[in-house]
Structure formats: structure tokens, C-alpha cells
Amino acid sequence: MLKEVQETRHDVQSGLESLWNLVVILSHAAFLLLGRGVRAWPAKRKGAKHRWLAGLISLFCLGAAAQAQAVEVDNMRLWSAPDHVRLVFDMSGPVNANIFTLEGPDRVVIDLDSTELDFDIDKLDLDDSAISKVRTGVRESGGLRVVLDVNRSVVPKSFTLPPNEQYSDRLVVDLDYPGASAVKDPIDPIEAMIRDQEIAAQRAQTEAVAEGKPQEAETVASAVEAQPHPKRDIIIAVDAGHGGEDPGATGPHNTQEKDVVLQIARKVKQRFDQTPGFKAFLTRDGDYYVGLRQRTLIARQQKADFFVSVHADAVRSSQPYGSSVYALSQGGATSETARWLAASENQSDLIGGVDGNLSLDDKDEVLRGVLLDLTMTATMNDSLATGGQVLDRLGRINKLHKSSVEQAGFVVLKSPDIPSLLVETGFISNPREEAQLKSSAHQAKLAQAIYDGIVAHFRQHPPPSSLLAWQRDQGRGSAGNEYRVQRGDSLSQVAASHNISMKALKQANGLDSDILRVGQVLTIP
């Protein structure tokens, strides 16, 4: 019944458009006939005659203008992702689009008013997408109808984009796959549960510290230690920048950033997956675009312990070269804290995951601010410390553009509870570095440097429930200049027991506060 109603509605619309075209044609004919007989009209009807003539001319001009303004679809582009497919229409001007679905068989219909097709649809690569076939036809109104035959349930969304330096007007149609994961190999439910339990315990400890109740923090730590050790993997989110319709920077020899950073990101993931105690996933594993905040959302859904975004820098000059590492700036952290504290943003995914157990709704505004500040401070400390390790490794294989970790307000770095880095592997705008970035051997070296820096950090600061923490508990691989924080330890006690100042201890470990976590490994200078 619904199908019939939809088709009837569109048939009526097409009929009205056909009627309008008929009026235009008849008006044109009447205009020609009027031109022949106008001199025979009585003089007394001259005024009425002119008014009627003017009306017919206006009507004719409107119809002619409508015909002259037909928009051309001169290109169509398609990108397939694990959870959606995106179809982009490149057009000579803006259009009105009407998109609806039909069943039996399942299909998505895209009606474009006053539009003509100037593209071979056989050029579209439909592999790995929900679209099995694309059909087009001319509507009676002169507009274009595009029919997408789909082989799975989809939810269509669309929006238009104005021209920019690279593209003309565009219509973007996304077909989302309900229930599909954005990553090809999502986290195991049991691992997710373990991670949630650890996050909940860490949050409870942070709340106790913020409320001035250290005994409660110790009680939580004791309860965690009493449970069997899960020996979980440390989860790393590897983010290849740009993708799909966003190529990123382009080198002098037309090398696109989106391609080389995906190749490097895949190598980083491979290195982690080959290491016991670690597991990595890609926020995108193909040539498609993922929104900036969507990337951090994916990381949180997958319970990531760390997020690293891989890019290739570019400037107008071809001279600059070298690698850089960025962490979130204090200004960026401040603005993000304000965003998270806003009522409209205070949802259940505020701190430490996206389930309903970790909302701040039950906290007053002051405590919410303190909790977010403590969380963001710890996250930035871990980001900066890891960034230093990564930069050190990059400096061994490549020139450094900046000798210290830079800080900026990049959106992908703005997850309050996941330490994050953005690595600029080199300048793709420099011809020499462009050639290096295309080299598989150089890509492997860059991936190894990123991997080594992150692993070095986690060997010093393993999450309490991780395999690396369990190995340290068993006394495996412990270094003589390191100390693992025990229940009840304070920064002043650790400093005093090693005959060093608190300031020296904080500087050696990149700490901005006196808060310690059970299981944290401190470097003793």
C-alpha cells in the first residue's frame, strides 16, 4: 500500500509538471498566431489585446527560461565504507532533489528537477557497496530520475554543497547501513566489557579525589585488585587523515595525502597487531571520508586507549621538510571542556565511553567541571609524554620540522578521555619528501617510529587491567629506574623514598598534577 501511495504521489507530481509544459507549448503557439493576426484586431480592444499579449509573452519567457536553466550532472563519484556508501553528483548548478525508497525489490529513487545526465554510469565501481545496479531515466517533466537497486537495508540521507576551489555544485547522498560497525574488525564484546569496568573504576577514583575522599579511591582500587587479572589488550585507534572526496594535500607530482597516509596507517596497525598485548584498528580502511568528530566517536565506541592520526603536511613553498607531532593545546582543551559541559552536549558519552553508566548528569556543575578538568589534564599529560617518545623515534629516521611536540586545537585531538596525537609524517609539498612518502620502505620506517614511541609510553604506563601491567606485576622486564605506583602511594611519598624532589619527579614523567594512578609506572631520574 505504501509503495502504491508513493508512486501515485510522484505520478501526480509528474502529471502537474507535464501540464505546465503543455501550457508553455500552447502559449508559444498562441504567441505565433497572435503575431499574425494582431493587426486585424479592432482598435477599441487594443488595450486588452496588449495586456493579453504581454501575459502570453511573460508565460512563454518563463517556460523558455525553465528549459534554458537545465542543470547537467557531469560526474558521479562513489565511495564504499563498512557502515555506509556515499554517492556524489557533480553538477553545473544547484538542484532540487527528492529522495525516497521503494520495496519489492528494494531501491532508492533520486529525482532531480530540471536536470540532464552527461555521465556514463557504467564507470561507477559498485564493489563492496550496498548498490547492486544504477539505472537512470528522463522524467516526463524533463528532469532526471536515478534508481539505485540495493541489496541490503539502507537509510538514505542527503545534503547539497556549494562550489569550492576544487568542485562545482554537489549533491551528496549517503546510504547508511543500520546496525553496521564503522570498523571492519570491531572490538570483542568481552574486551569491551573489561574496558568499561576499568573506565568505571578510574572514574570512581577520579570522583573520590575530586570530592576529597581518598579512602574511597583506595577502596575502589582494592576491589579492582581483588578480581582475577583480565590481561587485556591495549587498544590503539589508528586514523588515516582525509579520504574519499577529501584528498588532503597534493604533492608536486600529484601524490595525494589521503593515499600515502592510509598506507602508513595500515603498516602501523600491522605492527601493533603483531605485538602481544596490543590490538589496533583503523578509523577508515579504504578511500572514503569520515567526519572529524566521527573519528573520535569511533575511537570511543571501540574503547581505544590511544588515538593517533596520520597526516602529511603541505605549504605553498616547496622548501619546508621534516616530521612534526601535535598534541591538543591548552586553549583547545579549554574550549572543548566548555563544549562538553554545555547542557546540549552533556549526554551519556561524556567521559570514558558511550554507555549509559558514565553520564555526568547526576553531578553538580562545579564537580562536573572539576572531573572534566582532571580527565583532560591527565589525557593531555599522556598525549605530550607519548608525543615526545614518537618524536624522538621519528628524529632517528627523518629530519624534524619542529624539535618538540607542538600543540594545536585539531578537532581529532579533542576527546577528553583518550590521549591523542596527530603526526605529520613529512611535507608532501616538498618534492624529495613526496618521493619518500610514496616509498613503501620509508612508509614502514615511519610506521615503526610511531609504533615504537607509543609502545614505549605504554610499557612505562600500562593500563591496570592490561597484559603489560600483569607482566610488570610478575616482575617481567622491570627496569631499575622505574617504580610502579602501589595502593596508598602519593607523589610526595614516592619522591621522598627515592631521595628526589617532587619537582624533579614530575618533570621526569611529564606530570602537571600530583595525582597518581595505581599501576602507573614512574621513571625515577
PDB file of N, CA and C in Angstrom, residues 215-273:
ATOM      1  N   GLN A 215      40.011   7.773  50.813  1.00  0.00           N
ATOM      2  CA  GLN A 215      39.741   6.411  51.278  1.00  0.00           C
ATOM      3  C   GLN A 215      38.836   5.658  50.305  1.00  0.00           C
ATOM      4  N   GLU A 216      37.872   6.381  49.720  1.00  0.00           N
ATOM      5  CA  GLU A 216      37.003   5.742  48.734  1.00  0.00           C
ATOM      6  C   GLU A 216      37.790   5.332  47.496  1.00  0.00           C
ATOM      7  N   ALA A 217      38.756   6.157  47.110  1.00  0.00           N
ATOM      8  CA  ALA A 217      39.591   5.815  45.963  1.00  0.00           C
ATOM      9  C   ALA A 217      40.383   4.537  46.241  1.00  0.00           C
ATOM     10  N   GLU A 218      40.893   4.394  47.485  1.00  0.00           N
ATOM     11  CA  GLU A 218      41.623   3.184  47.842  1.00  0.00           C
ATOM     12  C   GLU A 218      40.714   1.970  47.858  1.00  0.00           C
ATOM     13  N   THR A 219      39.468   2.155  48.295  1.00  0.00           N
ATOM     14  CA  THR A 219      38.511   1.045  48.314  1.00  0.00           C
ATOM     15  C   THR A 219      38.243   0.533  46.910  1.00  0.00           C
ATOM     16  N   VAL A 220      38.083   1.458  45.964  1.00  0.00           N
ATOM     17  CA  VAL A 220      37.865   1.068  44.570  1.00  0.00           C
ATOM     18  C   VAL A 220      39.075   0.319  44.038  1.00  0.00           C
ATOM     19  N   ALA A 221      40.278   0.825  44.342  1.00  0.00           N
ATOM     20  CA  ALA A 221      41.497   0.173  43.867  1.00  0.00           C
ATOM     21  C   ALA A 221      41.621  -1.235  44.442  1.00  0.00           C
ATOM     22  N   SER A 222      41.259  -1.405  45.719  1.00  0.00           N
ATOM     23  CA  SER A 222      41.332  -2.731  46.354  1.00  0.00           C
ATOM     24  C   SER A 222      40.370  -3.705  45.695  1.00  0.00           C
ATOM     25  N   ALA A 223      39.159  -3.222  45.367  1.00  0.00           N
ATOM     26  CA  ALA A 223      38.165  -4.082  44.725  1.00  0.00           C
ATOM     27  C   ALA A 223      38.634  -4.541  43.356  1.00  0.00           C
ATOM     28  N   VAL A 224      39.288  -3.642  42.632  1.00  0.00           N
ATOM     29  CA  VAL A 224      39.799  -3.998  41.306  1.00  0.00           C
ATOM     30  C   VAL A 224      40.912  -5.019  41.417  1.00  0.00           C
ATOM     31  N   GLU A 225      41.827  -4.815  42.362  1.00  0.00           N
ATOM     32  CA  GLU A 225      42.958  -5.724  42.519  1.00  0.00           C
ATOM     33  C   GLU A 225      42.527  -7.108  42.981  1.00  0.00           C
ATOM     34  N   ALA A 226      41.390  -7.187  43.668  1.00  0.00           N
ATOM     35  CA  ALA A 226      40.922  -8.471  44.186  1.00  0.00           C
ATOM     36  C   ALA A 226      40.360  -9.373  43.092  1.00  0.00           C
ATOM     37  N   GLN A 227      40.024  -8.796  41.946  1.00  0.00           N
ATOM     38  CA  GLN A 227      39.452  -9.572  40.857  1.00  0.00           C
ATOM     39  C   GLN A 227      40.555 -10.260  40.044  1.00  0.00           C
ATOM     40  N   PRO A 228      40.237 -11.371  39.378  1.00  0.00           N
ATOM     41  CA  PRO A 228      41.235 -12.017  38.504  1.00  0.00           C
ATOM     42  C   PRO A 228      41.732 -11.034  37.453  1.00  0.00           C
ATOM     43  N   HIS A 229      43.020 -11.066  37.187  1.00  0.00           N
ATOM     44  CA  HIS A 229      43.586 -10.113  36.233  1.00  0.00           C
ATOM     45  C   HIS A 229      43.137 -10.475  34.816  1.00  0.00           C
ATOM     46  N   PRO A 230      42.514  -9.539  34.095  1.00  0.00           N
ATOM     47  CA  PRO A 230      42.000  -9.858  32.742  1.00  0.00           C
ATOM     48  C   PRO A 230      43.074  -9.944  31.667  1.00  0.00           C
ATOM     49  N   LYS A 231      44.229  -9.298  31.909  1.00  0.00           N
ATOM     50  CA  LYS A 231      45.328  -9.310  30.933  1.00  0.00           C
ATOM     51  C   LYS A 231      44.843  -8.906  29.537  1.00  0.00           C
ATOM     52  N   ARG A 232      44.104  -7.822  29.484  1.00  0.00           N
ATOM     53  CA  ARG A 232      43.506  -7.383  28.220  1.00  0.00           C
ATOM     54  C   ARG A 232      44.536  -6.726  27.307  1.00  0.00           C
ATOM     55  N   ASP A 233      44.156  -6.608  26.019  1.00  0.00           N
ATOM     56  CA  ASP A 233      44.980  -5.896  25.048  1.00  0.00           C
ATOM     57  C   ASP A 233      44.815  -4.387  25.220  1.00  0.00           C
ATOM     58  N   ILE A 234      45.875  -3.668  24.950  1.00  0.00           N
ATOM     59  CA  ILE A 234      45.810  -2.207  24.863  1.00  0.00           C
ATOM     60  C   ILE A 234      45.347  -1.865  23.448  1.00  0.00           C
ATOM     61  N   ILE A 235      44.299  -1.047  23.349  1.00  0.00           N
ATOM     62  CA  ILE A 235      43.645  -0.807  22.063  1.00  0.00           C
ATOM     63  C   ILE A 235      44.084   0.544  21.491  1.00  0.00           C
ATOM     64  N   ILE A 236      44.588   0.510  20.277  1.00  0.00           N
ATOM     65  CA  ILE A 236      45.104   1.705  19.611  1.00  0.00           C
ATOM     66  C   ILE A 236      44.237   2.031  18.394  1.00  0.00           C
ATOM     67  N   ALA A 237      43.721   3.261  18.353  1.00  0.00           N
ATOM     68  CA  ALA A 237      42.990   3.752  17.180  1.00  0.00           C
ATOM     69  C   ALA A 237      43.971   4.433  16.241  1.00  0.00           C
ATOM     70  N   VAL A 238      44.088   3.924  15.029  1.00  0.00           N
ATOM     71  CA  VAL A 238      44.981   4.498  14.020  1.00  0.00           C
ATOM     72  C   VAL A 238      44.119   5.178  12.970  1.00  0.00           C
ATOM     73  N   ASP A 239      44.289   6.474  12.841  1.00  0.00           N
ATOM     74  CA  ASP A 239      43.422   7.294  11.992  1.00  0.00           C
ATOM     75  C   ASP A 239      44.194   7.800  10.780  1.00  0.00           C
ATOM     76  N   ALA A 240      43.790   7.353   9.598  1.00  0.00           N
ATOM     77  CA  ALA A 240      44.374   7.879   8.357  1.00  0.00           C
ATOM     78  C   ALA A 240      43.588   9.124   7.958  1.00  0.00           C
ATOM     79  N   GLY A 241      44.252  10.256   7.897  1.00  0.00           N
ATOM     80  CA  GLY A 241      43.576  11.514   7.625  1.00  0.00           C
ATOM     81  C   GLY A 241      42.926  11.574   6.251  1.00  0.00           C
ATOM     82  N   HIS A 242      41.903  12.429   6.150  1.00  0.00           N
ATOM     83  CA  HIS A 242      41.222  12.728   4.883  1.00  0.00           C
ATOM     84  C   HIS A 242      40.544  11.472   4.327  1.00  0.00           C
ATOM     85  N   GLY A 243      40.465  11.330   2.998  1.00  0.00           N
ATOM     86  CA  GLY A 243      39.818  10.175   2.387  1.00  0.00           C
ATOM     87  C   GLY A 243      38.609  10.551   1.556  1.00  0.00           C
ATOM     88  N   GLY A 244      38.304   9.702   0.565  1.00  0.00           N
ATOM     89  CA  GLY A 244      37.137   9.926  -0.271  1.00  0.00           C
ATOM     90  C   GLY A 244      37.239  11.220  -1.043  1.00  0.00           C
ATOM     91  N   GLU A 245      36.167  12.038  -0.935  1.00  0.00           N
ATOM     92  CA  GLU A 245      36.135  13.293  -1.687  1.00  0.00           C
ATOM     93  C   GLU A 245      37.082  14.342  -1.129  1.00  0.00           C
ATOM     94  N   ASP A 246      37.710  14.054   0.031  1.00  0.00           N
ATOM     95  CA  ASP A 246      38.693  14.963   0.636  1.00  0.00           C
ATOM     96  C   ASP A 246      40.084  14.365   0.445  1.00  0.00           C
ATOM     97  N   PRO A 247      40.824  14.780  -0.586  1.00  0.00           N
ATOM     98  CA  PRO A 247      42.135  14.171  -0.849  1.00  0.00           C
ATOM     99  C   PRO A 247      43.235  14.652   0.073  1.00  0.00           C
ATOM    100  N   GLY A 248      42.981  15.725   0.841  1.00  0.00           N
ATOM    101  CA  GLY A 248      44.051  16.317   1.626  1.00  0.00           C
ATOM    102  C   GLY A 248      44.985  17.101   0.726  1.00  0.00           C
ATOM    103  N   ALA A 249      46.253  17.149   1.101  1.00  0.00           N
ATOM    104  CA  ALA A 249      47.240  17.881   0.302  1.00  0.00           C
ATOM    105  C   ALA A 249      47.656  17.055  -0.921  1.00  0.00           C
ATOM    106  N   THR A 250      48.105  17.758  -1.965  1.00  0.00           N
ATOM    107  CA  THR A 250      48.578  17.107  -3.193  1.00  0.00           C
ATOM    108  C   THR A 250      49.999  17.567  -3.483  1.00  0.00           C
ATOM    109  N   GLY A 251      50.887  16.610  -3.735  1.00  0.00           N
ATOM    110  CA  GLY A 251      52.287  16.919  -3.973  1.00  0.00           C
ATOM    111  C   GLY A 251      52.545  17.438  -5.376  1.00  0.00           C
ATOM    112  N   PRO A 252      53.769  17.916  -5.642  1.00  0.00           N
ATOM    113  CA  PRO A 252      54.118  18.445  -6.969  1.00  0.00           C
ATOM    114  C   PRO A 252      53.900  17.433  -8.097  1.00  0.00           C
ATOM    115  N   HIS A 253      53.999  16.129  -7.765  1.00  0.00           N
ATOM    116  CA  HIS A 253      53.799  15.085  -8.775  1.00  0.00           C
ATOM    117  C   HIS A 253      52.453  14.382  -8.565  1.00  0.00           C
ATOM    118  N   ASN A 254      51.509  15.138  -8.016  1.00  0.00           N
ATOM    119  CA  ASN A 254      50.114  14.703  -7.889  1.00  0.00           C
ATOM    120  C   ASN A 254      49.910  13.540  -6.921  1.00  0.00           C
ATOM    121  N   THR A 255      50.834  13.338  -6.007  1.00  0.00           N
ATOM    122  CA  THR A 255      50.625  12.355  -4.946  1.00  0.00           C
ATOM    123  C   THR A 255      49.618  12.915  -3.951  1.00  0.00           C
ATOM    124  N   GLN A 256      48.598  12.143  -3.623  1.00  0.00           N
ATOM    125  CA  GLN A 256      47.561  12.621  -2.724  1.00  0.00           C
ATOM    126  C   GLN A 256      47.805  12.141  -1.300  1.00  0.00           C
ATOM    127  N   GLU A 257      47.636  13.067  -0.370  1.00  0.00           N
ATOM    128  CA  GLU A 257      47.872  12.768   1.040  1.00  0.00           C
ATOM    129  C   GLU A 257      47.024  11.591   1.515  1.00  0.00           C
ATOM    130  N   LYS A 258      45.761  11.550   1.103  1.00  0.00           N
ATOM    131  CA  LYS A 258      44.859  10.512   1.604  1.00  0.00           C
ATOM    132  C   LYS A 258      45.371   9.108   1.291  1.00  0.00           C
ATOM    133  N   ASP A 259      46.095   8.964   0.183  1.00  0.00           N
ATOM    134  CA  ASP A 259      46.581   7.646  -0.221  1.00  0.00           C
ATOM    135  C   ASP A 259      47.790   7.213   0.611  1.00  0.00           C
ATOM    136  N   VAL A 260      48.780   8.096   0.750  1.00  0.00           N
ATOM    137  CA  VAL A 260      50.006   7.702   1.453  1.00  0.00           C
ATOM    138  C   VAL A 260      49.754   7.517   2.946  1.00  0.00           C
ATOM    139  N   VAL A 261      48.888   8.336   3.543  1.00  0.00           N
ATOM    140  CA  VAL A 261      48.668   8.196   4.990  1.00  0.00           C
ATOM    141  C   VAL A 261      47.881   6.926   5.302  1.00  0.00           C
ATOM    142  N   LEU A 262      47.021   6.485   4.376  1.00  0.00           N
ATOM    143  CA  LEU A 262      46.328   5.211   4.590  1.00  0.00           C
ATOM    144  C   LEU A 262      47.318   4.055   4.537  1.00  0.00           C
ATOM    145  N   GLN A 263      48.276   4.121   3.619  1.00  0.00           N
ATOM    146  CA  GLN A 263      49.288   3.071   3.534  1.00  0.00           C
ATOM    147  C   GLN A 263      50.142   3.025   4.799  1.00  0.00           C
ATOM    148  N   ILE A 264      50.500   4.192   5.321  1.00  0.00           N
ATOM    149  CA  ILE A 264      51.286   4.244   6.561  1.00  0.00           C
ATOM    150  C   ILE A 264      50.447   3.732   7.730  1.00  0.00           C
ATOM    151  N   ALA A 265      49.182   4.160   7.800  1.00  0.00           N
ATOM    152  CA  ALA A 265      48.308   3.742   8.907  1.00  0.00           C
ATOM    153  C   ALA A 265      48.132   2.227   8.923  1.00  0.00           C
ATOM    154  N   ARG A 266      47.991   1.623   7.758  1.00  0.00           N
ATOM    155  CA  ARG A 266      47.857   0.161   7.707  1.00  0.00           C
ATOM    156  C   ARG A 266      49.107  -0.521   8.234  1.00  0.00           C
ATOM    157  N   LYS A 267      50.276   0.045   7.962  1.00  0.00           N
ATOM    158  CA  LYS A 267      51.526  -0.528   8.464  1.00  0.00           C
ATOM    159  C   LYS A 267      51.633  -0.365   9.986  1.00  0.00           C
ATOM    160  N   VAL A 268      51.154   0.768  10.498  1.00  0.00           N
ATOM    161  CA  VAL A 268      51.144   0.971  11.958  1.00  0.00           C
ATOM    162  C   VAL A 268      50.248  -0.084  12.611  1.00  0.00           C
ATOM    163  N   LYS A 269      49.060  -0.267  12.070  1.00  0.00           N
ATOM    164  CA  LYS A 269      48.138  -1.272  12.610  1.00  0.00           C
ATOM    165  C   LYS A 269      48.771  -2.658  12.593  1.00  0.00           C
ATOM    166  N   GLN A 270      49.412  -2.997  11.502  1.00  0.00           N
ATOM    167  CA  GLN A 270      50.030  -4.314  11.375  1.00  0.00           C
ATOM    168  C   GLN A 270      51.072  -4.541  12.461  1.00  0.00           C
ATOM    169  N   ARG A 271      51.874  -3.514  12.766  1.00  0.00           N
ATOM    170  CA  ARG A 271      52.901  -3.652  13.798  1.00  0.00           C
ATOM    171  C   ARG A 271      52.272  -3.900  15.170  1.00  0.00           C
ATOM    172  N   PHE A 272      51.223  -3.190  15.486  1.00  0.00           N
ATOM    173  CA  PHE A 272      50.560  -3.399  16.785  1.00  0.00           C
ATOM    174  C   PHE A 272      49.921  -4.779  16.861  1.00  0.00           C
ATOM    175  N   ASP A 273      49.275  -5.195  15.778  1.00  0.00           N
ATOM    176  CA  ASP A 273      48.597  -6.489  15.793  1.00  0.00           C
ATOM    177  C   ASP A 273      49.582  -7.649  15.916  1.00  0.00           C
TER     178      ASP A 273
END
